[in-house]
mmCIF file of C-alpha atoms and ligand atoms in Angstrom:
data_model
loop_
_atom_site.group_PDB
_atom_site.id
_atom_site.type_symbol
_atom_site.label_atom_id
_atom_site.label_comp_id
_atom_site.label_asym_id
_atom_site.label_seq_id
_atom_site.Cartn_x
_atom_site.Cartn_y
_atom_site.Cartn_z
ATOM 1 C CA MET A 29 -75.795 188.201 265.657
ATOM 2 C CA ASP A 30 -72.004 189.460 265.019
ATOM 3 C CA GLN A 31 -71.011 185.904 263.908
ATOM 4 C CA PHE A 32 -73.858 185.803 261.832
ATOM 5 C CA LEU A 33 -73.493 189.186 260.273
ATOM 6 C CA ASN A 34 -69.797 188.441 259.360
ATOM 7 C CA ASP A 35 -70.667 184.949 258.097
ATOM 8 C CA LEU A 36 -73.775 186.301 256.201
ATOM 9 C CA PRO A 37 -72.309 185.804 251.917
ATOM 10 C CA LYS A 38 -72.055 189.563 250.618
ATOM 11 C CA ALA A 39 -70.917 191.809 248.015
ATOM 12 C CA GLU A 40 -69.201 195.002 248.196
ATOM 13 C CA LEU A 41 -70.039 197.873 245.988
ATOM 14 C CA HIS A 42 -68.773 200.785 247.417
ATOM 15 C CA LEU A 43 -65.034 200.833 248.455
ATOM 16 C CA HIS A 44 -62.603 203.395 247.523
ATOM 17 C CA LEU A 45 -59.230 201.313 247.584
ATOM 18 C CA GLU A 46 -57.498 204.465 248.717
ATOM 19 C CA GLY A 47 -59.881 204.755 251.580
ATOM 20 C CA SER A 48 -58.475 201.007 252.702
ATOM 21 C CA LEU A 49 -55.138 202.285 253.593
ATOM 22 C CA GLU A 50 -54.531 201.782 256.902
ATOM 23 C CA PRO A 51 -52.798 203.931 259.067
ATOM 24 C CA GLU A 52 -49.946 201.137 259.389
ATOM 25 C CA LEU A 53 -49.459 199.584 255.851
ATOM 26 C CA LEU A 54 -49.261 204.060 255.522
ATOM 27 C CA PHE A 55 -46.868 204.409 257.541
ATOM 28 C CA ALA A 56 -45.125 200.852 256.269
ATOM 29 C CA LEU A 57 -45.059 202.342 252.713
ATOM 30 C CA GLY A 58 -44.036 206.078 253.616
ATOM 31 C CA GLU A 59 -41.028 204.396 254.821
ATOM 32 C CA ARG A 60 -40.475 201.923 251.919
ATOM 33 C CA ASN A 61 -40.581 205.008 249.846
ATOM 34 C CA ALA A 62 -39.008 207.821 251.554
ATOM 35 C CA VAL A 63 -42.017 210.004 251.529
ATOM 36 C CA GLU A 64 -42.183 212.091 254.369
ATOM 37 C CA LEU A 65 -45.409 212.032 256.700
ATOM 38 C CA PRO A 66 -46.404 215.039 258.846
ATOM 39 C CA TYR A 67 -47.298 212.459 261.798
ATOM 40 C CA ALA A 68 -44.749 211.378 264.656
ATOM 41 C CA SER A 69 -46.864 208.153 264.839
ATOM 42 C CA ILE A 70 -49.302 205.450 263.824
ATOM 43 C CA GLU A 71 -51.443 206.873 266.897
ATOM 44 C CA GLN A 72 -50.864 210.840 266.158
ATOM 45 C CA LEU A 73 -52.644 209.364 262.595
ATOM 46 C CA ARG A 74 -55.305 208.031 263.787
ATOM 47 C CA GLU A 75 -56.063 210.592 266.112
ATOM 48 C CA ALA A 76 -56.224 213.045 263.200
ATOM 49 C CA TYR A 77 -59.105 211.032 261.888
ATOM 50 C CA ASP A 78 -61.758 213.506 263.457
ATOM 51 C CA PHE A 79 -63.748 215.221 260.634
ATOM 52 C CA GLY A 80 -66.195 217.539 260.381
ATOM 53 C CA ASN A 81 -67.382 216.990 257.117
ATOM 54 C CA LEU A 82 -66.517 215.483 253.507
ATOM 55 C CA GLN A 83 -64.031 218.114 252.981
ATOM 56 C CA ASP A 84 -62.343 217.142 256.258
ATOM 57 C CA PHE A 85 -61.908 213.421 255.291
ATOM 58 C CA LEU A 86 -60.696 214.163 251.747
ATOM 59 C CA ASP A 87 -57.945 216.311 252.698
ATOM 60 C CA LEU A 88 -56.354 213.510 254.659
ATOM 61 C CA TYR A 89 -57.309 210.835 252.142
ATOM 62 C CA TYR A 90 -55.365 212.772 249.502
ATOM 63 C CA GLN A 91 -52.640 213.106 251.728
ATOM 64 C CA GLY A 92 -52.536 209.506 252.919
ATOM 65 C CA ALA A 93 -52.389 208.568 248.956
ATOM 66 C CA ALA A 94 -49.077 209.819 248.525
ATOM 67 C CA VAL A 95 -47.246 206.940 250.188
ATOM 68 C CA LEU A 96 -48.438 204.569 247.194
ATOM 69 C CA GLN A 97 -45.612 205.117 244.429
ATOM 70 C CA THR A 98 -45.127 201.552 242.912
ATOM 71 C CA GLU A 99 -47.088 198.883 241.422
ATOM 72 C CA GLN A 100 -46.218 196.507 244.265
ATOM 73 C CA ASP A 101 -47.853 199.383 246.802
ATOM 74 C CA PHE A 102 -50.923 199.339 244.483
ATOM 75 C CA TYR A 103 -50.703 195.545 244.827
ATOM 76 C CA ASP A 104 -50.385 195.635 248.916
ATOM 77 C CA LEU A 105 -53.214 198.033 249.287
ATOM 78 C CA THR A 106 -55.560 195.972 247.392
ATOM 79 C CA TRP A 107 -54.355 193.021 248.879
ATOM 80 C CA ALA A 108 -54.908 193.779 252.184
ATOM 81 C CA TYR A 109 -58.620 194.543 251.445
ATOM 82 C CA ILE A 110 -59.181 191.271 249.775
ATOM 83 C CA GLU A 111 -57.725 189.494 252.999
ATOM 84 C CA ARG A 112 -60.474 191.362 254.741
ATOM 85 C CA CYS A 113 -63.071 190.132 252.167
ATOM 86 C CA LYS A 114 -62.392 186.294 252.989
ATOM 87 C CA ALA A 115 -62.491 186.847 256.612
ATOM 88 C CA GLU A 116 -65.917 188.545 256.040
ATOM 89 C CA ASN A 117 -67.312 185.988 253.657
ATOM 90 C CA ILE A 118 -67.459 188.440 250.909
ATOM 91 C CA LEU A 119 -68.144 186.782 247.392
ATOM 92 C CA HIS A 120 -67.845 189.836 245.158
ATOM 93 C CA ILE A 121 -66.324 193.323 245.202
ATOM 94 C CA GLU A 122 -66.472 196.281 242.618
ATOM 95 C CA PRO A 123 -63.779 198.525 244.173
ATOM 96 C CA PHE A 124 -63.348 202.208 243.177
ATOM 97 C CA PHE A 125 -59.975 203.784 242.842
ATOM 98 C CA ASP A 126 -59.214 207.461 241.762
ATOM 99 C CA PRO A 127 -56.757 207.374 239.171
ATOM 100 C CA GLN A 128 -56.219 211.254 238.774
ATOM 101 C CA THR A 129 -55.136 211.255 242.540
ATOM 102 C CA HIS A 130 -51.981 209.270 241.251
ATOM 103 C CA THR A 131 -51.362 210.707 237.922
ATOM 104 C CA ASP A 132 -51.349 214.183 238.947
ATOM 105 C CA ARG A 133 -48.350 213.070 241.767
ATOM 106 C CA GLY A 134 -46.615 211.526 238.424
ATOM 107 C CA ILE A 135 -47.485 208.172 238.882
ATOM 108 C CA PRO A 136 -48.353 206.584 235.444
ATOM 109 C CA PHE A 137 -51.591 205.323 235.169
ATOM 110 C CA ALA A 138 -50.673 201.802 234.281
ATOM 111 C CA THR A 139 -48.800 201.382 237.758
ATOM 112 C CA ALA A 140 -51.654 201.805 239.497
ATOM 113 C CA ILE A 141 -53.992 199.440 237.332
ATOM 114 C CA ASN A 142 -51.299 197.164 236.859
ATOM 115 C CA GLY A 143 -50.909 196.572 240.624
ATOM 116 C CA ILE A 144 -54.443 196.675 241.434
ATOM 117 C CA SER A 145 -55.777 194.087 238.711
ATOM 118 C CA ARG A 146 -52.638 191.474 239.952
ATOM 119 C CA ALA A 147 -54.338 191.368 243.116
ATOM 120 C CA LEU A 148 -57.575 191.283 241.842
ATOM 121 C CA GLU A 149 -56.981 188.451 239.246
ATOM 122 C CA GLN A 150 -55.246 186.801 242.718
ATOM 123 C CA ALA A 151 -58.535 187.223 244.637
ATOM 124 C CA GLU A 152 -60.272 185.255 242.444
ATOM 125 C CA THR A 153 -57.962 181.903 241.551
ATOM 126 C CA ALA A 154 -57.086 182.115 245.423
ATOM 127 C CA TYR A 155 -60.310 182.602 247.046
ATOM 128 C CA GLY A 156 -63.264 182.727 244.366
ATOM 129 C CA ILE A 157 -63.777 186.143 244.874
ATOM 130 C CA SER A 158 -65.109 187.652 241.429
ATOM 131 C CA SER A 159 -64.478 191.493 241.131
ATOM 132 C CA GLY A 160 -65.280 194.277 238.990
ATOM 133 C CA LEU A 161 -62.636 197.234 238.664
ATOM 134 C CA ILE A 162 -64.421 201.050 238.493
ATOM 135 C CA MET A 163 -62.211 204.183 237.977
ATOM 136 C CA CYS A 164 -63.575 207.498 239.715
ATOM 137 C CA PHE A 165 -63.098 210.943 238.251
ATOM 138 C CA LEU A 166 -62.204 213.390 240.719
ATOM 139 C CA ARG A 167 -65.407 216.239 240.482
ATOM 140 C CA HIS A 168 -63.297 219.009 241.910
ATOM 141 C CA LEU A 169 -61.074 218.681 238.414
ATOM 142 C CA SER A 170 -62.492 219.584 235.151
ATOM 143 C CA GLU A 171 -64.158 217.939 232.464
ATOM 144 C CA ASP A 172 -61.031 217.998 230.028
ATOM 145 C CA ALA A 173 -58.825 216.278 233.190
ATOM 146 C CA ALA A 174 -61.615 213.681 233.338
ATOM 147 C CA PHE A 175 -61.286 213.263 229.227
ATOM 148 C CA GLU A 176 -57.887 212.856 229.696
ATOM 149 C CA THR A 177 -58.348 209.919 232.701
ATOM 150 C CA LEU A 178 -60.567 208.271 229.772
ATOM 151 C CA GLN A 179 -57.860 208.407 227.299
ATOM 152 C CA GLN A 180 -55.218 206.988 229.688
ATOM 153 C CA ALA A 181 -57.768 204.049 230.502
ATOM 154 C CA GLU A 182 -58.275 203.113 227.088
ATOM 155 C CA PRO A 183 -55.475 200.281 226.790
ATOM 156 C CA TYR A 184 -56.740 198.891 230.138
ATOM 157 C CA LEU A 185 -60.382 198.817 229.055
ATOM 158 C CA ASP A 186 -60.538 194.647 229.981
ATOM 159 C CA LYS A 187 -59.556 195.630 233.592
ATOM 160 C CA ILE A 188 -62.354 198.221 233.899
ATOM 161 C CA ILE A 189 -66.182 197.860 234.184
ATOM 162 C CA GLY A 190 -67.181 201.072 234.695
ATOM 163 C CA ILE A 191 -66.600 204.668 235.819
ATOM 164 C CA GLY A 192 -67.484 206.735 238.798
ATOM 165 C CA LEU A 193 -67.561 209.922 239.893
ATOM 166 C CA ASP A 194 -66.495 211.026 243.760
ATOM 167 C CA SER A 195 -64.522 213.627 245.617
ATOM 168 C CA SER A 196 -66.150 216.893 247.212
ATOM 169 C CA GLU A 197 -69.938 217.211 246.053
ATOM 170 C CA LYS A 198 -70.669 220.762 247.082
ATOM 171 C CA GLY A 199 -70.263 222.598 243.984
ATOM 172 C CA HIS A 200 -69.546 220.274 241.244
ATOM 173 C CA PRO A 201 -72.958 218.856 240.244
ATOM 174 C CA PRO A 202 -72.903 216.011 238.030
ATOM 175 C CA ALA A 203 -73.990 218.049 234.986
ATOM 176 C CA LYS A 204 -70.103 219.418 234.207
ATOM 177 C CA PHE A 205 -69.231 215.227 233.403
ATOM 178 C CA GLU A 206 -72.220 214.833 230.929
ATOM 179 C CA ARG A 207 -70.014 214.589 228.180
ATOM 180 C CA VAL A 208 -67.409 212.659 229.686
ATOM 181 C CA PHE A 209 -69.928 209.997 230.938
ATOM 182 C CA ALA A 210 -71.431 209.969 227.661
ATOM 183 C CA LYS A 211 -68.209 209.239 225.820
ATOM 184 C CA ALA A 212 -67.682 206.476 228.258
ATOM 185 C CA ARG A 213 -70.808 204.570 228.477
ATOM 186 C CA ALA A 214 -70.150 204.720 224.344
ATOM 187 C CA MET A 215 -67.210 202.859 224.608
ATOM 188 C CA GLY A 216 -69.245 200.094 226.917
ATOM 189 C CA LEU A 217 -68.419 201.253 230.288
ATOM 190 C CA LEU A 218 -71.068 200.999 233.226
ATOM 191 C CA ALA A 219 -71.429 204.321 235.020
ATOM 192 C CA VAL A 220 -71.915 204.975 238.919
ATOM 193 C CA ALA A 221 -71.736 208.527 241.082
ATOM 194 C CA HIS A 222 -71.778 209.919 244.519
ATOM 195 C CA ALA A 223 -74.597 211.900 244.651
ATOM 196 C CA GLY A 224 -76.778 212.852 247.288
ATOM 197 C CA GLU A 225 -74.301 212.468 250.004
ATOM 198 C CA GLU A 226 -73.846 215.896 251.148
ATOM 199 C CA GLY A 227 -75.435 217.438 248.059
ATOM 200 C CA PRO A 228 -79.152 217.696 247.635
ATOM 201 C CA ALA A 229 -81.820 215.057 245.978
ATOM 202 C CA GLN A 230 -81.237 216.911 242.578
ATOM 203 C CA ASN A 231 -77.958 215.815 242.262
ATOM 204 C CA VAL A 232 -79.495 212.489 242.367
ATOM 205 C CA ILE A 233 -82.011 213.096 239.585
ATOM 206 C CA ASP A 234 -79.404 214.311 237.667
ATOM 207 C CA ALA A 235 -76.972 211.636 237.992
ATOM 208 C CA LEU A 236 -79.565 209.435 236.231
ATOM 209 C CA ASP A 237 -80.849 211.680 233.731
ATOM 210 C CA ILE A 238 -77.873 213.618 232.736
ATOM 211 C CA LEU A 239 -75.358 211.204 233.608
ATOM 212 C CA LYS A 240 -77.480 208.068 233.115
ATOM 213 C CA VAL A 241 -75.411 205.877 235.651
ATOM 214 C CA ASP A 242 -76.306 202.758 236.524
ATOM 215 C CA ARG A 243 -76.303 202.986 240.096
ATOM 216 C CA ILE A 244 -76.106 205.651 242.856
ATOM 217 C CA ASP A 245 -73.519 205.850 245.345
ATOM 218 C CA HIS A 246 -74.824 207.074 248.930
ATOM 219 C CA GLY A 247 -77.892 208.929 247.641
ATOM 220 C CA VAL A 248 -79.267 209.289 251.356
ATOM 221 C CA ARG A 249 -80.579 212.803 250.723
ATOM 222 C CA ALA A 250 -83.097 211.417 248.246
ATOM 223 C CA ILE A 251 -85.207 210.857 251.346
ATOM 224 C CA ASP A 252 -86.110 214.854 250.962
ATOM 225 C CA ASP A 253 -87.990 214.356 248.063
ATOM 226 C CA PRO A 254 -90.794 211.377 248.051
ATOM 227 C CA GLU A 255 -91.206 211.545 244.131
ATOM 228 C CA LEU A 256 -87.436 210.571 243.921
ATOM 229 C CA ILE A 257 -88.035 207.730 246.480
ATOM 230 C CA GLN A 258 -90.946 206.395 244.665
ATOM 231 C CA ARG A 259 -89.081 206.390 241.366
ATOM 232 C CA LEU A 260 -85.747 204.854 242.573
ATOM 233 C CA ALA A 261 -88.185 202.089 244.040
ATOM 234 C CA ARG A 262 -90.374 201.759 240.992
ATOM 235 C CA GLU A 263 -87.151 201.446 238.582
ATOM 236 C CA GLU A 264 -84.862 199.487 241.016
ATOM 237 C CA ILE A 265 -82.024 202.117 241.068
ATOM 238 C CA ALA A 266 -79.683 200.613 243.729
ATOM 239 C CA LEU A 267 -78.181 202.938 246.102
ATOM 240 C CA THR A 268 -74.734 201.817 247.862
ATOM 241 C CA VAL A 269 -75.274 203.310 251.338
ATOM 242 C CA CYS A 270 -72.400 203.799 253.573
ATOM 243 C CA PRO A 271 -73.801 204.051 257.281
ATOM 244 C CA LEU A 272 -70.479 204.227 259.156
ATOM 245 C CA SER A 273 -69.198 206.696 256.624
ATOM 246 C CA ASN A 274 -72.422 208.744 256.644
ATOM 247 C CA THR A 275 -71.987 208.969 260.719
ATOM 248 C CA ARG A 276 -68.063 209.811 260.801
ATOM 249 C CA LEU A 277 -68.649 212.651 258.164
ATOM 250 C CA LYS A 278 -71.895 213.987 259.987
ATOM 251 C CA VAL A 279 -73.845 213.398 257.287
ATOM 252 C CA PHE A 280 -76.371 212.187 259.893
ATOM 253 C CA ASP A 281 -75.775 212.995 264.025
ATOM 254 C CA ASP A 282 -76.071 209.397 264.934
ATOM 255 C CA MET A 283 -76.587 205.916 263.404
ATOM 256 C CA SER A 284 -80.215 206.017 265.271
ATOM 257 C CA GLN A 285 -81.179 208.923 262.745
ATOM 258 C CA HIS A 286 -79.519 207.146 259.708
ATOM 259 C CA ASN A 287 -82.178 206.250 257.293
ATOM 260 C CA ILE A 288 -81.316 203.252 255.281
ATOM 261 C CA LEU A 289 -84.236 200.657 256.671
ATOM 262 C CA GLN A 290 -86.499 203.236 255.923
ATOM 263 C CA MET A 291 -85.831 203.438 252.381
ATOM 264 C CA LEU A 292 -85.568 199.727 252.330
ATOM 265 C CA GLU A 293 -89.105 199.408 254.215
ATOM 266 C CA GLN A 294 -90.327 202.125 251.258
ATOM 267 C CA GLY A 295 -88.920 199.548 248.444
ATOM 268 C CA VAL A 296 -85.730 201.139 247.743
ATOM 269 C CA LYS A 297 -82.832 198.764 246.432
ATOM 270 C CA VAL A 298 -80.582 199.876 249.186
ATOM 271 C CA THR A 299 -76.861 198.274 249.873
ATOM 272 C CA VAL A 300 -74.857 198.213 252.715
ATOM 273 C CA ASN A 301 -70.798 199.415 252.058
ATOM 274 C CA SER A 302 -68.061 200.363 253.966
ATOM 275 C CA ASP A 303 -66.728 203.581 251.646
ATOM 276 C CA ASP A 304 -63.189 204.219 253.259
ATOM 277 C CA PRO A 305 -63.124 201.460 256.080
ATOM 278 C CA ALA A 306 -59.350 202.754 257.442
ATOM 279 C CA TYR A 307 -60.501 206.408 258.109
ATOM 280 C CA PHE A 308 -64.015 205.639 259.381
ATOM 281 C CA GLY A 309 -63.346 202.772 261.603
ATOM 282 C CA GLY A 310 -64.983 199.346 260.054
ATOM 283 C CA TYR A 311 -65.012 197.534 257.296
ATOM 284 C CA LEU A 312 -68.569 195.647 255.766
ATOM 285 C CA THR A 313 -69.353 193.580 258.939
ATOM 286 C CA GLU A 314 -68.922 196.397 261.094
ATOM 287 C CA ASN A 315 -71.432 198.266 259.074
ATOM 288 C CA PHE A 316 -74.042 195.905 259.404
ATOM 289 C CA ILE A 317 -73.422 195.469 262.862
ATOM 290 C CA ALA A 318 -73.565 199.421 263.568
ATOM 291 C CA LEU A 319 -77.145 198.824 261.732
ATOM 292 C CA GLU A 320 -78.234 196.360 264.271
ATOM 293 C CA LYS A 321 -76.846 198.225 267.172
ATOM 294 C CA GLY A 322 -78.221 201.550 266.182
ATOM 295 C CA LEU A 323 -81.161 200.981 264.219
ATOM 296 C CA GLY A 324 -82.250 197.430 265.694
ATOM 297 C CA MET A 325 -81.836 195.969 261.744
ATOM 298 C CA THR A 326 -83.165 192.192 262.161
ATOM 299 C CA ARG A 327 -81.743 188.974 260.608
ATOM 300 C CA GLU A 328 -84.471 189.060 257.540
ATOM 301 C CA GLN A 329 -83.646 192.598 256.997
ATOM 302 C CA ALA A 330 -79.708 191.929 257.077
ATOM 303 C CA VAL A 331 -80.514 189.172 254.584
ATOM 304 C CA GLU A 332 -82.175 191.399 252.164
ATOM 305 C CA LEU A 333 -79.812 193.947 251.936
ATOM 306 C CA ALA A 334 -76.819 191.323 251.385
ATOM 307 C CA ARG A 335 -79.388 189.914 248.791
ATOM 308 C CA ASN A 336 -79.633 193.541 247.202
ATOM 309 C CA SER A 337 -75.978 193.465 247.046
ATOM 310 C CA PHE A 338 -75.842 190.231 244.350
ATOM 311 C CA GLU A 339 -78.793 191.407 242.784
ATOM 312 C CA TYR A 340 -77.785 195.004 241.717
ATOM 313 C CA SER A 341 -73.825 193.925 241.225
ATOM 314 C CA PHE A 342 -72.369 194.180 237.663
ATOM 315 C CA ALA A 343 -71.870 190.554 238.070
ATOM 316 C CA ASN A 344 -72.869 188.049 235.431
ATOM 317 C CA LYS A 345 -75.984 186.450 235.136
ATOM 318 C CA GLU A 346 -74.294 183.138 236.065
ATOM 319 C CA ARG A 347 -72.424 184.569 238.767
ATOM 320 C CA LYS A 348 -75.174 186.527 240.375
ATOM 321 C CA ALA A 349 -77.278 182.768 240.664
ATOM 322 C CA GLU A 350 -74.374 181.381 242.017
ATOM 323 C CA MET A 351 -73.697 183.766 245.042
ATOM 324 C CA LEU A 352 -77.812 184.096 245.442
ATOM 325 C CA PHE A 353 -77.680 180.257 245.943
ATOM 326 C CA GLU A 354 -75.093 180.528 248.259
ATOM 327 C CA LEU A 355 -76.736 183.132 250.173
ATOM 328 C CA ASP A 356 -80.158 181.075 250.237
ATOM 329 C CA ARG A 357 -78.420 177.888 251.510
ATOM 330 C CA ARG A 358 -76.340 180.132 254.394
ATOM 331 C CA THR A 359 -79.610 181.556 255.814
ATOM 332 C CA SER A 360 -82.389 179.352 254.852
ATOM 333 C CA SER A 361 -82.254 177.687 258.459
ATOM 334 C CA THR A 362 -82.441 180.978 260.201
ATOM 335 C CA ARG A 363 -85.970 182.231 258.717
HETATM 336 N N1 LIG B 24 -63.803 209.591 247.950
HETATM 337 C C1 LIG B 24 -63.705 208.645 248.781
HETATM 338 N N2 LIG B 24 -64.578 208.822 249.285
HETATM 339 C C2 LIG B 24 -65.004 209.367 249.120
HETATM 340 C C3 LIG B 24 -66.862 209.750 249.657
HETATM 341 N N3 LIG B 24 -67.292 209.493 250.792
HETATM 342 N N4 LIG B 24 -67.496 210.898 248.881
HETATM 343 C C4 LIG B 24 -67.056 211.374 248.222
HETATM 344 N N5 LIG B 24 -65.968 210.999 247.184
HETATM 345 C C5 LIG B 24 -65.099 210.431 247.995
HETATM 346 ZN ZN1 LIG B 25 -67.523 206.888 248.334
#
C-alpha cells in the first residue's frame, strides 16, 4: 500500500513553501547568509518542533524563514520541494508563499518571487510538473499591509494565479480582508483562504460569502455545521485538508479522530495535502499513509482523493484531462 500511495498520481494544493524548509537547508542557509540561529544543532531545532497549537508553530515558522535572503535561497527552497514532488509522482502543484514574511525583513518582493518562479519553470521543463503560485496575505497584519502587498505583486501577475489568507485564524476573521480580496479578484486572480482550521465553521461561511473564495484551505471545522457540509457538497467547494498538520497542531488529538473520510463519504470534495511538511513530519505521500494507518483509508478512497486533487485544481481543462487520464491509466487495474 505505501508503494501504491507513493506512485499514485497526485496534485498538491496546500503547501507553504516556507513550511518545506527542512532543518538541514535552514542551517545551511543560515551559515551561507551569516544569520545567527538560536539552536546549537539540527537535532536541537527538530526537538523544538513540538507544538501545542497553531501559534506555537507559526512562531518557529516565521523565525526559520529569516534565513531566506537571496533569490538563490528561494530557488533552492522551491527546488528541494520539487525534487520531493518528482519522487512522489506529484504531477501538479499550487504552492503558497507569504511575501510579507520577507518584505517585512527588508527582502524585496522581487527576490522571493523570482527565485520561486525560476524553480517552478524548471519543474515544468525538466519534470513536466505544472504549477500555479498563490501568494498569501498574513491575516495577523492589517488590511493596508495586504493592499500594499497586492500592489507589489502587480508587475508579477503573470507569475501568480491567486491569493490566499493564512497565519493566526483566531481573532482575525475573514471580513477584515473583504476589500483587498475584491480588488484581487477584479484583477483576475483566483482566491483561497485558510478557514475552519482552529477557527469556527462560520469562518468557512464568511470566506465563501464575504471573500468569495474558490476553495477553502483546511475547513475541517465545517463538520460542526451540517447545513454547511451539505452546501460544500452541493456547490462542489473543495477543501484542501492537511491531516498530519491537524494532528501536529492538536486540531485533532489523534489521526483516528480525523474527519476527512467522514466528509468524503458525505460528498464533500476533500483533498489531501501536507501544509508545512518540514515541520509536521511528512510530505504528501506520508499524509496518505497516515490516513491508511489511522483511519483505514481504502485504495478506492485514496484514488478518489487523488481524483479530487486534479478536478479541483486551478489547472486548465486540457491539463486536468491529461492528469485524470494518467490517474485512470495507473489505477484501472487496481479496482
Ligand atoms: N501558515 C503556514 N501554515 C499555516 C497553517 N497551517 N495555518 C495558518 N497559517 C499557516
Ligand atoms: Zn496552510
